[in-house]
């Protein structure tokens, strides 16, 4: 049983690097293809798709550092490059607007909601997988169904609930409602991880007199760290991305999150707004992209793991 | 076996310990299970199950912002049934979901097959593909807004330089242009998710099957149709269910790019319900629009789930 543990825990790497034996099978038969054929059937379409996928970000970054006069005059200056980059837009964003405040709000709400959700999910997933109380199967299914309920059909009644509880226009409105999106997902993900941890380890601990609580803290959680990181990163990204609750439950400017603030506060009639708008989008995306760059494998395993289980 | 040992070990522990009451609370698995489920259950019941029921109730009332509603039966639904804007939003939502999902599936599967080749810099390429999915939708939608600008769109400019068009394309100002533009932005964001999850499925296909098929003289298409695709159907069913679900209920992309305009041409049911409920203050009517999405969602889930699962059964495979 311990044998099954190792490949599962090592799995995050597989999808991206193709390093495990099962993942990399294309090499075996690739000699059947000639290079010109590969260029036409693989490299060319792949390059086209990659350019389409990445161009909006290139354009966003380029616009953020272009001087204003180059932004709107596409004929005098080459629009695809600039030799005179400026940090004016980013400087203006960080020092003359509420942007740092919005970044801080987004970060704080995302971290708080994620931590709350992970704690609740760890307990729930462990109970469903290992305590197997009566009805655990049913609860597992119900949690999966909860994942399929989209925020778009909940925000109207939730806004009245948030108002009744006196949470309207406070960060708690979001900190307490985001877990409804995050808990189903991370519980489902963690259930998959907990299932791979051998029973024998828990039996040994039980015989040694450990309580369920100690088993969870000292045996299960340390072994499920890759799963916890995956769940944490994915939840954090979902929070950062969330829009409709933040738009509905927050009204005052200084309490807004980055996505809502950009849409509502930056869009004025100014013809030169594009520079600061793109700078705002760029700075708002960077924290997530940096986080993603560090934890690519965990991120992918979270995404595929939740689908596979 | 392992289960049984655990249970015996747990029962054994009950002989020692403190008072029977405390013992019962801390080691009976049903009680312990209830304690462990408490935080998650509290969140999900208070902020998910209760609002869901409340939403359905609100749709039968004439609630406004700041005023509790009276029960008015199906009046909201009857009113919506005759409302041309609502009908248009249903049409838009279905068009948006069907077109975007079909293309996302086709392009995503194609991209997954491309990425499954043995490429140089494989890890980096696969990581880069997912970036559109990482960046918050609103922020990339704003980049699209700039790309679709009526006057300074780089797309229009490039096409003009190539002499393919004579005047700028009004991407978001013309009803049908706006529909295709938002559909394209949605596809752009959804393809990486479909591709990477299908890639994970592709990597579980045993290489020996491909080798055997090649030795038997199968063409590339036959290998895909009779080896890859059947093995991939379970994961396709799940991925497409999620994709359809999130496309159908999409809000942020439309709200950022067009807010439902021009002349309601891109209003989805989600954006219309926001506009009526929060913008206009008619909570009951907005809730009715949101509730009207539920049957469509159930139908979409059932079609993509069972439609794709049945094929697995027909091929005589276990269905997991």
Tab-separated table of N, CA and C in Angstrom, chain A residues 131 206 210-213, chain B residues 10 13-14 16-33 35-36:
chain	number	residue	atom	x	y	z
A	131	UNK	N	-13.417	8.806	8.497
A	131	UNK	CA	-14.306	8.471	9.615
A	131	UNK	C	-15.492	7.658	9.120
A	206	UNK	N	-3.397	4.681	16.020
A	206	UNK	CA	-4.530	4.400	16.912
A	206	UNK	C	-4.101	3.432	18.009
A	210	UNK	N	-3.121	7.337	19.822
A	210	UNK	CA	-3.375	8.683	19.322
A	210	UNK	C	-4.873	8.887	19.129
A	211	UNK	N	-5.325	10.118	19.353
A	211	UNK	CA	-6.722	10.408	19.077
A	211	UNK	C	-6.863	10.730	17.594
A	212	UNK	N	-8.126	10.800	17.135
A	212	UNK	CA	-8.361	11.122	15.729
A	212	UNK	C	-7.749	12.473	15.370
A	213	UNK	N	-7.855	13.388	16.304
A	213	UNK	CA	-7.338	14.735	16.097
A	213	UNK	C	-5.831	14.712	15.891
B	10	UNK	N	-10.534	1.211	17.722
B	10	UNK	CA	-11.274	2.317	18.301
B	10	UNK	C	-12.155	1.843	19.469
B	13	UNK	N	-10.244	1.339	22.566
B	13	UNK	CA	-9.884	2.544	23.304
B	13	UNK	C	-10.992	2.990	24.239
B	14	UNK	N	-12.215	2.587	23.902
B	14	UNK	CA	-13.321	3.059	24.723
B	14	UNK	C	-13.289	2.495	26.136
B	16	UNK	N	-10.799	2.494	28.118
B	16	UNK	CA	-10.060	3.414	28.986
B	16	UNK	C	-10.709	4.781	28.907
B	17	UNK	N	-10.017	5.823	29.308
B	17	UNK	CA	-10.528	7.172	29.101
B	17	UNK	C	-11.421	7.677	30.207
B	18	UNK	N	-12.074	8.779	29.928
B	18	UNK	CA	-12.772	9.506	30.982
B	18	UNK	C	-14.223	9.090	31.107
B	19	UNK	N	-15.078	10.053	31.319
B	19	UNK	CA	-16.496	9.752	31.499
B	19	UNK	C	-17.084	9.200	30.207
B	20	UNK	N	-18.142	8.390	30.307
B	20	UNK	CA	-18.720	7.780	29.108
B	20	UNK	C	-19.253	8.823	28.125
B	21	UNK	N	-19.799	9.929	28.668
B	21	UNK	CA	-20.359	10.942	27.792
B	21	UNK	C	-19.312	11.554	26.890
B	22	UNK	N	-18.195	11.953	27.495
B	22	UNK	CA	-17.108	12.553	26.736
B	22	UNK	C	-16.527	11.555	25.751
B	23	UNK	N	-16.408	10.333	26.247
B	23	UNK	CA	-15.887	9.254	25.414
B	23	UNK	C	-16.713	9.125	24.138
B	24	UNK	N	-18.034	9.194	24.328
B	24	UNK	CA	-18.935	9.006	23.214
B	24	UNK	C	-18.731	10.132	22.194
B	25	UNK	N	-18.585	11.349	22.712
B	25	UNK	CA	-18.446	12.480	21.810
B	25	UNK	C	-17.128	12.456	21.067
B	26	UNK	N	-16.089	11.907	21.693
B	26	UNK	CA	-14.789	12.033	21.056
B	26	UNK	C	-14.422	10.815	20.214
B	27	UNK	N	-15.097	9.693	20.380
B	27	UNK	CA	-14.624	8.574	19.580
B	27	UNK	C	-15.700	7.838	18.801
B	28	UNK	N	-16.965	8.090	19.084
B	28	UNK	CA	-17.979	7.485	18.222
B	28	UNK	C	-17.857	8.106	16.837
B	29	UNK	N	-17.781	7.247	15.801
B	29	UNK	CA	-17.440	7.834	14.509
B	29	UNK	C	-18.534	8.734	13.962
B	30	UNK	N	-19.776	8.453	14.293
B	30	UNK	CA	-20.826	9.331	13.783
B	30	UNK	C	-20.785	10.705	14.436
B	31	UNK	N	-20.560	10.697	15.759
B	31	UNK	CA	-20.455	11.978	16.470
B	31	UNK	C	-19.242	12.758	16.010
B	32	UNK	N	-18.126	12.038	15.920
B	32	UNK	CA	-16.882	12.681	15.514
B	32	UNK	C	-17.035	13.228	14.099
B	33	UNK	N	-17.671	12.423	13.248
B	33	UNK	CA	-17.921	12.861	11.877
B	33	UNK	C	-18.712	14.152	11.867
B	35	UNK	N	-18.852	16.448	14.196
B	35	UNK	CA	-18.013	17.572	14.617
B	35	UNK	C	-17.102	18.020	13.487
B	36	UNK	N	-16.521	17.048	12.798
B	36	UNK	CA	-15.572	17.396	11.722
B	36	UNK	C	-16.284	18.088	10.561
